[in-house]
mmCIF file of N, CA and C in Angstrom:
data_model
loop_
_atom_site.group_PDB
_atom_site.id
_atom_site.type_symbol
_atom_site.label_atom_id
_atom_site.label_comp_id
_atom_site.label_asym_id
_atom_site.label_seq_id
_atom_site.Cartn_x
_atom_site.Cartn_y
_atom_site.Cartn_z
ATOM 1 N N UNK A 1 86.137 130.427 100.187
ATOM 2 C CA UNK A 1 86.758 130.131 98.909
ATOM 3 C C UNK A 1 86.621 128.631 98.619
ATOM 4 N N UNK A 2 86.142 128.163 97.358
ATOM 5 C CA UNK A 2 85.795 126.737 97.190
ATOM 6 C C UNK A 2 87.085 126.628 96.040
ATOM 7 N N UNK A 3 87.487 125.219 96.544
ATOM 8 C CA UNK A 3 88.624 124.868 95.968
ATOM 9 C C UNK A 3 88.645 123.380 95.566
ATOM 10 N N UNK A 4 88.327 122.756 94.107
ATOM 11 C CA UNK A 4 88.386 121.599 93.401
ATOM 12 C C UNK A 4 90.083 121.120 92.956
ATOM 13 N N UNK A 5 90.101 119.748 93.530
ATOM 14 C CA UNK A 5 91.379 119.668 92.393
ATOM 15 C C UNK A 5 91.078 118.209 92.503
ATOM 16 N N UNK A 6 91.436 117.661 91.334
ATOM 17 C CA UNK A 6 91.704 116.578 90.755
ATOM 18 C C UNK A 6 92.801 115.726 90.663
ATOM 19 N N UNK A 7 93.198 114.497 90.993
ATOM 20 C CA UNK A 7 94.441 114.088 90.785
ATOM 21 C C UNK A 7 94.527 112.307 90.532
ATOM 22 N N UNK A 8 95.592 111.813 90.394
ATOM 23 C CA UNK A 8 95.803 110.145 89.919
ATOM 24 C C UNK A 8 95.194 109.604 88.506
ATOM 25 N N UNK A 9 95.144 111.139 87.563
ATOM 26 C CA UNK A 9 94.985 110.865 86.422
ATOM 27 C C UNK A 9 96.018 110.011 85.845
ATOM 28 N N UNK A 10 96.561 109.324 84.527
ATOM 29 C CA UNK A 10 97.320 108.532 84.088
ATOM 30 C C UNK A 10 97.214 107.623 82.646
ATOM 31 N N UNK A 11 98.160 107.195 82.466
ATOM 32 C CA UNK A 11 98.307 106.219 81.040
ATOM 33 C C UNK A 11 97.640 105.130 81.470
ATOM 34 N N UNK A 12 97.249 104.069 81.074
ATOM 35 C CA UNK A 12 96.777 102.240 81.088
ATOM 36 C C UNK A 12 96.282 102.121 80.224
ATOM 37 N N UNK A 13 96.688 100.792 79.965
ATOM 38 C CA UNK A 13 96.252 100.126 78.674
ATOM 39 C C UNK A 13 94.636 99.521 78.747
ATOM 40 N N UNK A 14 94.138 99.184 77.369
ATOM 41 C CA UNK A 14 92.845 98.644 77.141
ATOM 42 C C UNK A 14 92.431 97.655 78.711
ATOM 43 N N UNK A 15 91.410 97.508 79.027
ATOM 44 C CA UNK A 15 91.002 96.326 80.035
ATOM 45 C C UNK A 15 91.610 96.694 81.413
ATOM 46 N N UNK A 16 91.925 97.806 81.560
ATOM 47 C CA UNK A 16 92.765 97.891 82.751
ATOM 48 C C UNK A 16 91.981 98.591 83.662
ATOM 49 N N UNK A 17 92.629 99.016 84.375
ATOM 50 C CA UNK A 17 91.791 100.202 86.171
ATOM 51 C C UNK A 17 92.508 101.305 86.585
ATOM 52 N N UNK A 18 91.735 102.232 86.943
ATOM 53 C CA UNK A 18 92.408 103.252 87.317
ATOM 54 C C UNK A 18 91.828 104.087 88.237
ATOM 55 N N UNK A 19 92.076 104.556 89.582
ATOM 56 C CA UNK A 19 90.999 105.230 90.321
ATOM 57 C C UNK A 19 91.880 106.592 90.227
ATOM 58 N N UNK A 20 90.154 107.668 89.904
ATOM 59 C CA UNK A 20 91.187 109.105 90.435
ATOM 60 C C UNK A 20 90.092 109.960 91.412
ATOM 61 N N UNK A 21 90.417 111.136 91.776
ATOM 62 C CA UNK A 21 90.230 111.475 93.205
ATOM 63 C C UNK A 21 89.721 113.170 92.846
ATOM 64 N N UNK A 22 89.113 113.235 93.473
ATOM 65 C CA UNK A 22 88.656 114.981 93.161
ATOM 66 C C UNK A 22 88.594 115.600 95.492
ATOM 67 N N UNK A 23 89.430 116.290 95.478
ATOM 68 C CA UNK A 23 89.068 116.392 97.016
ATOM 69 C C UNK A 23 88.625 118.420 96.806
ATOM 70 N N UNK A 24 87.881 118.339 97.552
ATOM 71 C CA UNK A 24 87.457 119.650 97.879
ATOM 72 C C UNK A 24 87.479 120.486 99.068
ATOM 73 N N UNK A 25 87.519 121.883 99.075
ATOM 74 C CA UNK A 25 87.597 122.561 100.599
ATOM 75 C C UNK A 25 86.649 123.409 100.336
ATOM 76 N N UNK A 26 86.041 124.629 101.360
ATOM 77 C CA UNK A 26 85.248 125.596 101.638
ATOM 78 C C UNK A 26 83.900 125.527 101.141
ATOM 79 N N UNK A 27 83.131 125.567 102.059
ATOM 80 C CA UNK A 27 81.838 125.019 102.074
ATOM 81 C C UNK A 27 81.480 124.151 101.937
ATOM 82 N N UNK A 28 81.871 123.249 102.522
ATOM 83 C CA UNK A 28 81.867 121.755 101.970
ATOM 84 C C UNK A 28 80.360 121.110 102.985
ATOM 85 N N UNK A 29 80.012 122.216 104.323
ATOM 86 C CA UNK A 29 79.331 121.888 104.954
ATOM 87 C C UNK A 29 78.182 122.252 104.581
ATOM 88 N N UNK A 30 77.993 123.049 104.054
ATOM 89 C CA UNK A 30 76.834 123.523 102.791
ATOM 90 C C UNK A 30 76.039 121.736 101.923
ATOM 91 N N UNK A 31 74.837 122.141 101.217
ATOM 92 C CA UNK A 31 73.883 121.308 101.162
ATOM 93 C C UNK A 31 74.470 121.466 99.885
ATOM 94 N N UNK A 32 75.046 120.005 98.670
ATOM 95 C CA UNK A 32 75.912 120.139 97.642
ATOM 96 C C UNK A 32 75.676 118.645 97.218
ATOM 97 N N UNK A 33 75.966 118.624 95.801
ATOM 98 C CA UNK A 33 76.464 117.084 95.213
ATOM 99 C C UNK A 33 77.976 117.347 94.419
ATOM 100 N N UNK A 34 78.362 116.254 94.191
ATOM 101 C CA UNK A 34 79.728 116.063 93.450
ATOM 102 C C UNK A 34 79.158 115.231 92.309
ATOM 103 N N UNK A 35 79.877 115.948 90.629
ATOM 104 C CA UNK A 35 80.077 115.063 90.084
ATOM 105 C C UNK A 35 81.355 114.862 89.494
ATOM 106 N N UNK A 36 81.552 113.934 87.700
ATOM 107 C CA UNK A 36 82.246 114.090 87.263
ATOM 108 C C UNK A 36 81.787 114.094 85.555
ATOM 109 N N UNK A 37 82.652 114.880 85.029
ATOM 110 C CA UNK A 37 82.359 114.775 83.738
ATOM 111 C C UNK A 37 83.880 114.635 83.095
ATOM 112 N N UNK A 38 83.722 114.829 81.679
ATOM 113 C CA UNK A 38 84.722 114.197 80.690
ATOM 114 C C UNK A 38 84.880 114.976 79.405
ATOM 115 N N UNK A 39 85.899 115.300 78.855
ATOM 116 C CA UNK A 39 86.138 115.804 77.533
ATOM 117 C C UNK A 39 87.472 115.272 76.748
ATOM 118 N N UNK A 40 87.132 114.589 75.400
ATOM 119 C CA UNK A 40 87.793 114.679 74.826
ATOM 120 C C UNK A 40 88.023 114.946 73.823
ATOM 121 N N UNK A 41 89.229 115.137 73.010
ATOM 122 C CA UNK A 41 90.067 116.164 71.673
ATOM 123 C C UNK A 41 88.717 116.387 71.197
ATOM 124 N N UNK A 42 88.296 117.799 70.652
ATOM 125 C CA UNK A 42 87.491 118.207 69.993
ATOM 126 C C UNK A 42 86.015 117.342 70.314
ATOM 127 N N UNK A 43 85.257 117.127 71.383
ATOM 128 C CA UNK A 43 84.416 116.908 72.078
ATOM 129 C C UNK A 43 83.862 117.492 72.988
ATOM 130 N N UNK A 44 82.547 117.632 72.893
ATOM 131 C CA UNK A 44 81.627 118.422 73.983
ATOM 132 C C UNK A 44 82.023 117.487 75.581
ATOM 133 N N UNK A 45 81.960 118.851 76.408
ATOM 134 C CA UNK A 45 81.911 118.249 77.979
ATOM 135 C C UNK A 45 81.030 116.828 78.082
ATOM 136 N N UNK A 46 81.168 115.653 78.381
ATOM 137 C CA UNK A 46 80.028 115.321 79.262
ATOM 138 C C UNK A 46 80.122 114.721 80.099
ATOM 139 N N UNK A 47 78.204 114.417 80.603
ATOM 140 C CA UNK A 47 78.406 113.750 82.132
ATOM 141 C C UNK A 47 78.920 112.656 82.257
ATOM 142 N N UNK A 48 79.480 112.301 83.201
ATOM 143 C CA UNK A 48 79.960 110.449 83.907
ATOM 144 C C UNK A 48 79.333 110.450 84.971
ATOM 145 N N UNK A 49 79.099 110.764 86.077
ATOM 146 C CA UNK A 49 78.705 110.423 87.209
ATOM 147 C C UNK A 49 78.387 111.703 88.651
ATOM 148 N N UNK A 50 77.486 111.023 89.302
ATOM 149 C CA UNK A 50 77.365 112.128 90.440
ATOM 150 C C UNK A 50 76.710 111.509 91.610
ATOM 151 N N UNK A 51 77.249 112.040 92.448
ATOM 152 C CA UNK A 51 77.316 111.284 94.085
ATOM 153 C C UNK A 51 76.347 112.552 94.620
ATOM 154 N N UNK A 52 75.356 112.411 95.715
ATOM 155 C CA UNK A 52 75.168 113.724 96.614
ATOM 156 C C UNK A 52 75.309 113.201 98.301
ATOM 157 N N UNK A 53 74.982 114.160 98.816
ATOM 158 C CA UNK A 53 75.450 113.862 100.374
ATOM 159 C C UNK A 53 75.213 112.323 100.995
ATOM 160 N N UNK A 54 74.224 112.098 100.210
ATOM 161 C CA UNK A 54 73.557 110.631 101.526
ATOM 162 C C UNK A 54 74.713 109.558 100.153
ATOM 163 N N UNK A 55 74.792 109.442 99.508
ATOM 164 C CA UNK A 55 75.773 108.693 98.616
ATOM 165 C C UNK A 55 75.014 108.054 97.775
ATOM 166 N N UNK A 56 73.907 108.418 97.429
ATOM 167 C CA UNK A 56 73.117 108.139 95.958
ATOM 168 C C UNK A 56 73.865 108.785 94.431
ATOM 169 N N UNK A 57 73.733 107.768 93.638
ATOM 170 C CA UNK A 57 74.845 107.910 92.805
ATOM 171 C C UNK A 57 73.884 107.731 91.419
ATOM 172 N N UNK A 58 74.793 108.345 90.515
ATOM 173 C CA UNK A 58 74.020 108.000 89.434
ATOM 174 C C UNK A 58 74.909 108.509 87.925
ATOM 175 N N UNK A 59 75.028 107.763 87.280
ATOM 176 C CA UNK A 59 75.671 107.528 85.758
ATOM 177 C C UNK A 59 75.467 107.826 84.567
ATOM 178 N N UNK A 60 76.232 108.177 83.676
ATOM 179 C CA UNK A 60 76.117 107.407 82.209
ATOM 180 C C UNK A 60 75.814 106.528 81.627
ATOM 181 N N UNK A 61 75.205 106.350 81.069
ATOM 182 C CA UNK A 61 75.017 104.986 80.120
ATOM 183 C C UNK A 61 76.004 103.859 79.707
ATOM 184 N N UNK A 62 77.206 105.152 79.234
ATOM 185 C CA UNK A 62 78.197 104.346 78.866
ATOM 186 C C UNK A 62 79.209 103.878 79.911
ATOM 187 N N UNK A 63 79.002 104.247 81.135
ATOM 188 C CA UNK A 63 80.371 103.714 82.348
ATOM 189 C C UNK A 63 79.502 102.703 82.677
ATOM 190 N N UNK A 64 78.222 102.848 83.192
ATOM 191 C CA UNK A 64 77.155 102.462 84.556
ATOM 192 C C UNK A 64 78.072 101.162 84.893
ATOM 193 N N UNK A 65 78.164 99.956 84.044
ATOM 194 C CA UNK A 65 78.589 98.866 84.362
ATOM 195 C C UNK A 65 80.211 98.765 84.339
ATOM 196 N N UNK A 66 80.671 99.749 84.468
ATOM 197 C CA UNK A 66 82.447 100.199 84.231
ATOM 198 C C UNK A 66 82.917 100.659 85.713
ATOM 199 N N UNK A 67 81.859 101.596 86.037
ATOM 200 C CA UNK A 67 82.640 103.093 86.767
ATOM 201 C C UNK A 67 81.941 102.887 88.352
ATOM 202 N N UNK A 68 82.639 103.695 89.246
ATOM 203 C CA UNK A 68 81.842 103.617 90.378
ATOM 204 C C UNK A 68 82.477 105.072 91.452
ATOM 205 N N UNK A 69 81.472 105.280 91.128
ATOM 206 C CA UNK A 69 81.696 106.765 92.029
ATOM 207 C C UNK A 69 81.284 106.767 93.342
ATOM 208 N N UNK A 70 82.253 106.973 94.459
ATOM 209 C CA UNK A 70 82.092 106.954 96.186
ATOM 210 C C UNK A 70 82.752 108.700 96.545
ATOM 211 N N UNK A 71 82.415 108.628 97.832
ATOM 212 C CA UNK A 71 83.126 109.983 98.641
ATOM 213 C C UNK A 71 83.215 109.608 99.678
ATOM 214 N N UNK A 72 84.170 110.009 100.782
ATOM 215 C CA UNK A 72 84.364 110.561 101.934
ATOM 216 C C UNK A 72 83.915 111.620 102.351
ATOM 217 N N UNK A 73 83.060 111.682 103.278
ATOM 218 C CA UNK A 73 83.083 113.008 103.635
ATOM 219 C C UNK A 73 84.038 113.579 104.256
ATOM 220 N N UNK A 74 84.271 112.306 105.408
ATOM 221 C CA UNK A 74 85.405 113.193 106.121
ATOM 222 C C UNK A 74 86.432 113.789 105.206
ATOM 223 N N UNK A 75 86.832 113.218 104.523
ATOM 224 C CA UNK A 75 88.393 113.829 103.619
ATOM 225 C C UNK A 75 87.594 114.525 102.518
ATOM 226 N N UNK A 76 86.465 115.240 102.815
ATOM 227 C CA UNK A 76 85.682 115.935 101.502
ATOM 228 C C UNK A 76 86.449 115.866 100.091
ATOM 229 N N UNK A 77 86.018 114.394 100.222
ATOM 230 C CA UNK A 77 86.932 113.484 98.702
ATOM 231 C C UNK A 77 86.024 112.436 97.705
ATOM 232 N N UNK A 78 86.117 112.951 96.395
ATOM 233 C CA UNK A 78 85.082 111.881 95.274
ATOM 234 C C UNK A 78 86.371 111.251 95.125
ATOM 235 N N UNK A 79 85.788 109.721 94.789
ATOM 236 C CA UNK A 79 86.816 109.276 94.007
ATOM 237 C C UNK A 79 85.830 108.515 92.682
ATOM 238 N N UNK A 80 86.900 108.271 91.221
ATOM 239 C CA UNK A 80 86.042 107.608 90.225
ATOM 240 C C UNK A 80 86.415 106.482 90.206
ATOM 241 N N UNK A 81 86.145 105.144 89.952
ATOM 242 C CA UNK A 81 87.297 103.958 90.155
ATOM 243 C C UNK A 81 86.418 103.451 88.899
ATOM 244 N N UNK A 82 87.485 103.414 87.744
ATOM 245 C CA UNK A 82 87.356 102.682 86.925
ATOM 246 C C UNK A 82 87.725 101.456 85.878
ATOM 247 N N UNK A 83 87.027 101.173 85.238
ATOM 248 C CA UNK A 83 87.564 99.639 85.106
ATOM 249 C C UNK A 83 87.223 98.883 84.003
ATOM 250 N N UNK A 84 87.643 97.859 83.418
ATOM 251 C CA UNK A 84 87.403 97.686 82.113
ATOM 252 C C UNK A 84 87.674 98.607 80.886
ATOM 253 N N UNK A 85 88.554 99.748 81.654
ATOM 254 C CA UNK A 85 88.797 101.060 80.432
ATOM 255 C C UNK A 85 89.002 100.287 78.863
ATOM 256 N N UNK A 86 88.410 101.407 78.511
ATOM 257 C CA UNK A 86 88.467 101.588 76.748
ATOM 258 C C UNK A 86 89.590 102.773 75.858
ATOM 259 N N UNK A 87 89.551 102.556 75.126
ATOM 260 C CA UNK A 87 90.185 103.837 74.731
ATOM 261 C C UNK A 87 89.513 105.282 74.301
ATOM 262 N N UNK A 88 88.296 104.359 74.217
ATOM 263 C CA UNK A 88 87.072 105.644 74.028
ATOM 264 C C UNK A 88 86.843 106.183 75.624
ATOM 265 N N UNK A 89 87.606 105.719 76.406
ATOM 266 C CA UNK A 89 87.330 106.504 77.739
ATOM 267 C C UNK A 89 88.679 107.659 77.913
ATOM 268 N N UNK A 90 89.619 107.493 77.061
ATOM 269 C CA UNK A 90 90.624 108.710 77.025
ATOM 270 C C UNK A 90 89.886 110.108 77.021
ATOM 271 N N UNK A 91 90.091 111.118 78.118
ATOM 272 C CA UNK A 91 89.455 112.018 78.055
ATOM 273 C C UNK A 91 90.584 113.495 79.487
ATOM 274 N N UNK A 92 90.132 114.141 79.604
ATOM 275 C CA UNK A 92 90.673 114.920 80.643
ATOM 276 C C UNK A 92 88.995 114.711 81.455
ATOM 277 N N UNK A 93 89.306 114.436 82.903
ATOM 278 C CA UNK A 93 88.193 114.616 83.773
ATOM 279 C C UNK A 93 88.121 115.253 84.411
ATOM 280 N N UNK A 94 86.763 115.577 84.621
ATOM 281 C CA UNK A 94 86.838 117.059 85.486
ATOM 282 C C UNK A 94 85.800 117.309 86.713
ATOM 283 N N UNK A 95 85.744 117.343 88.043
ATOM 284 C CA UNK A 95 84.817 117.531 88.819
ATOM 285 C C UNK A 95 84.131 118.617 89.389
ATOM 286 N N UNK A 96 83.437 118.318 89.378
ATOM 287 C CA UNK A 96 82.481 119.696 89.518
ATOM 288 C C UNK A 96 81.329 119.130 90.903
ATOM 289 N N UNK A 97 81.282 120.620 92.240
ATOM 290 C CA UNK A 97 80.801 120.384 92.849
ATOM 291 C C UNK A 97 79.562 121.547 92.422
ATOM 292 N N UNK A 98 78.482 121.323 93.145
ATOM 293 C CA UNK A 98 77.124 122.369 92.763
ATOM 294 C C UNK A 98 76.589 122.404 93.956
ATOM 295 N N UNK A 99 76.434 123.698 94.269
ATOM 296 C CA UNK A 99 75.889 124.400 95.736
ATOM 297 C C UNK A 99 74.480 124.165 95.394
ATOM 298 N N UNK A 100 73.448 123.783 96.593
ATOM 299 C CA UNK A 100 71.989 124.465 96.436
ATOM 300 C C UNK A 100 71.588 126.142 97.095
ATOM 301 N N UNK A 101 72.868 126.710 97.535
ATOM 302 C CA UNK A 101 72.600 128.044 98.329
ATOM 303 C C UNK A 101 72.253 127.572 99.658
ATOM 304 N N UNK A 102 71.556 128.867 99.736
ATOM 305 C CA UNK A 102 70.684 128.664 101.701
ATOM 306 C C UNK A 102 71.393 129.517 102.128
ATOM 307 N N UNK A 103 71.636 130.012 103.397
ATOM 308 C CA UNK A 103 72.127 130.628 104.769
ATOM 309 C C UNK A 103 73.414 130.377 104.765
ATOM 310 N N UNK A 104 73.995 131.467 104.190
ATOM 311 C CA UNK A 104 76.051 131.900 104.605
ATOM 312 C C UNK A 104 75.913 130.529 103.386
ATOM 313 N N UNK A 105 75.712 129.901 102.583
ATOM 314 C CA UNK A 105 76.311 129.103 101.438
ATOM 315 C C UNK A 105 76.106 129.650 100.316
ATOM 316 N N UNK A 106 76.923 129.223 99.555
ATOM 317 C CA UNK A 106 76.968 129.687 97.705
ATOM 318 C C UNK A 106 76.104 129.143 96.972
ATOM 319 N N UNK A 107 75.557 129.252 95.694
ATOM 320 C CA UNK A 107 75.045 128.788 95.204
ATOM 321 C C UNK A 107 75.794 128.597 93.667
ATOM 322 N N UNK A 108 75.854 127.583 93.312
ATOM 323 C CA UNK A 108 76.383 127.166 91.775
ATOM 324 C C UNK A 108 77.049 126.335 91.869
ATOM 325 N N UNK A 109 78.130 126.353 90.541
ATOM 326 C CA UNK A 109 78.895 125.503 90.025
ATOM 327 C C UNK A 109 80.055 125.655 90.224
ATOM 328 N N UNK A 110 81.405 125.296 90.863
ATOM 329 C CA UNK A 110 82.395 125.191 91.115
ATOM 330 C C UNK A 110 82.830 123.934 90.285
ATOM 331 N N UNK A 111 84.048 124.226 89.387
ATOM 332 C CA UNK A 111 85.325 122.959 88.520
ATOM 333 C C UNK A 111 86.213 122.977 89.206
ATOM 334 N N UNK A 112 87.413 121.346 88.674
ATOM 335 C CA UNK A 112 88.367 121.773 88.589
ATOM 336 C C UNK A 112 89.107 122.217 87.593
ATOM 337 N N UNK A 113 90.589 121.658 87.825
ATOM 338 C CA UNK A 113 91.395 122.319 86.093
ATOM 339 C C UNK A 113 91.091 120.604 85.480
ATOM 340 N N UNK A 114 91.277 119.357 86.094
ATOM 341 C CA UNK A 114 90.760 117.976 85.064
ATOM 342 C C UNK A 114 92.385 117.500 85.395
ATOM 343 N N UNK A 115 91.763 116.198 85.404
ATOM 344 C CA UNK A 115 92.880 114.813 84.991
ATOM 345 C C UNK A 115 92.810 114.581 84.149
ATOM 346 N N UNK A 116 94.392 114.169 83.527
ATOM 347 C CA UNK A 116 93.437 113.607 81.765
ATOM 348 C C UNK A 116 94.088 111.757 82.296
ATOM 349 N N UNK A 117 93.037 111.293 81.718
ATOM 350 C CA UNK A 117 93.168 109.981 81.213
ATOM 351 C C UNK A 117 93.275 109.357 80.366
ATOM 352 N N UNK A 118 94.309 108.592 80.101
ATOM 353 C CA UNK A 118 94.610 107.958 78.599
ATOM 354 C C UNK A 118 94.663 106.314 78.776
ATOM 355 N N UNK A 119 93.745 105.886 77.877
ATOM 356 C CA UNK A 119 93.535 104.228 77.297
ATOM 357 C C UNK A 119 94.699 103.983 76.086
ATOM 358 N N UNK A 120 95.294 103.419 75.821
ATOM 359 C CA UNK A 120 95.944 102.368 74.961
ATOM 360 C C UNK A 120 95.285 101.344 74.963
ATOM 361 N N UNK A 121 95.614 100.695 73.185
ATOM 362 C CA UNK A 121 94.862 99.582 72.954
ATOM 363 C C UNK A 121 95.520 98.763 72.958
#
């Protein structure tokens, strides 16, 4: 059973920081990347960022110089740490891990339910 959850979503104002955390269980030993994506009010999903096993990372356009996405393996934990927030970064976030399959592993897309994050100006 694969299990996403998200947490240390929160309020902050314009220019500020905020790190939040996506930790995962079951199959975690399976061949997989983590990312994160974003939605807000009446807005399509999209991407922010994605980590895979060796910790190659890779972005948005609009965070790259904002955001910084790491994991633990041991604590099979993403975290997003961000910074310089905007208010155009108010969104609910959401992580999503993706199986490649293989032997006794799953293959796909596993969410969570999302943090929401809110900017003030």
């Amino acid at each position: 059973q694969v299990q996403v959850v998200e947490s240390g979503g929160g309020s902050v104002q314009a220019g500020g920081s905020l790190t939040i955390s996506c930790a995962v269980s079951g199959y975690t030993y399976c061949r997989h990347d983590l990312s994160w994506y974003r939605q807000a009010p009446e807005k399509e999903r999209e991407f922010v960022s994605r980590i895979d096993l060796r910790g190659t990372t890779m972005y948005a356009d609009g965070v790259k110089d904002r955001f910084i996405t790491s994991r633990d393996n041991a604590k099979n934990t993403m975290y997003l740490q961000m910074s310089s927030l905007k208010p155009e970064d108010t969104a609910m976030y959401f992580c999503k891990i993706r199986f490649d399959g293989g032997q006794q592993c799953p293959r796909g897309d596993y969410w969570g339910q999302g943090t929401q994050v809110t900017v003030s100006s």
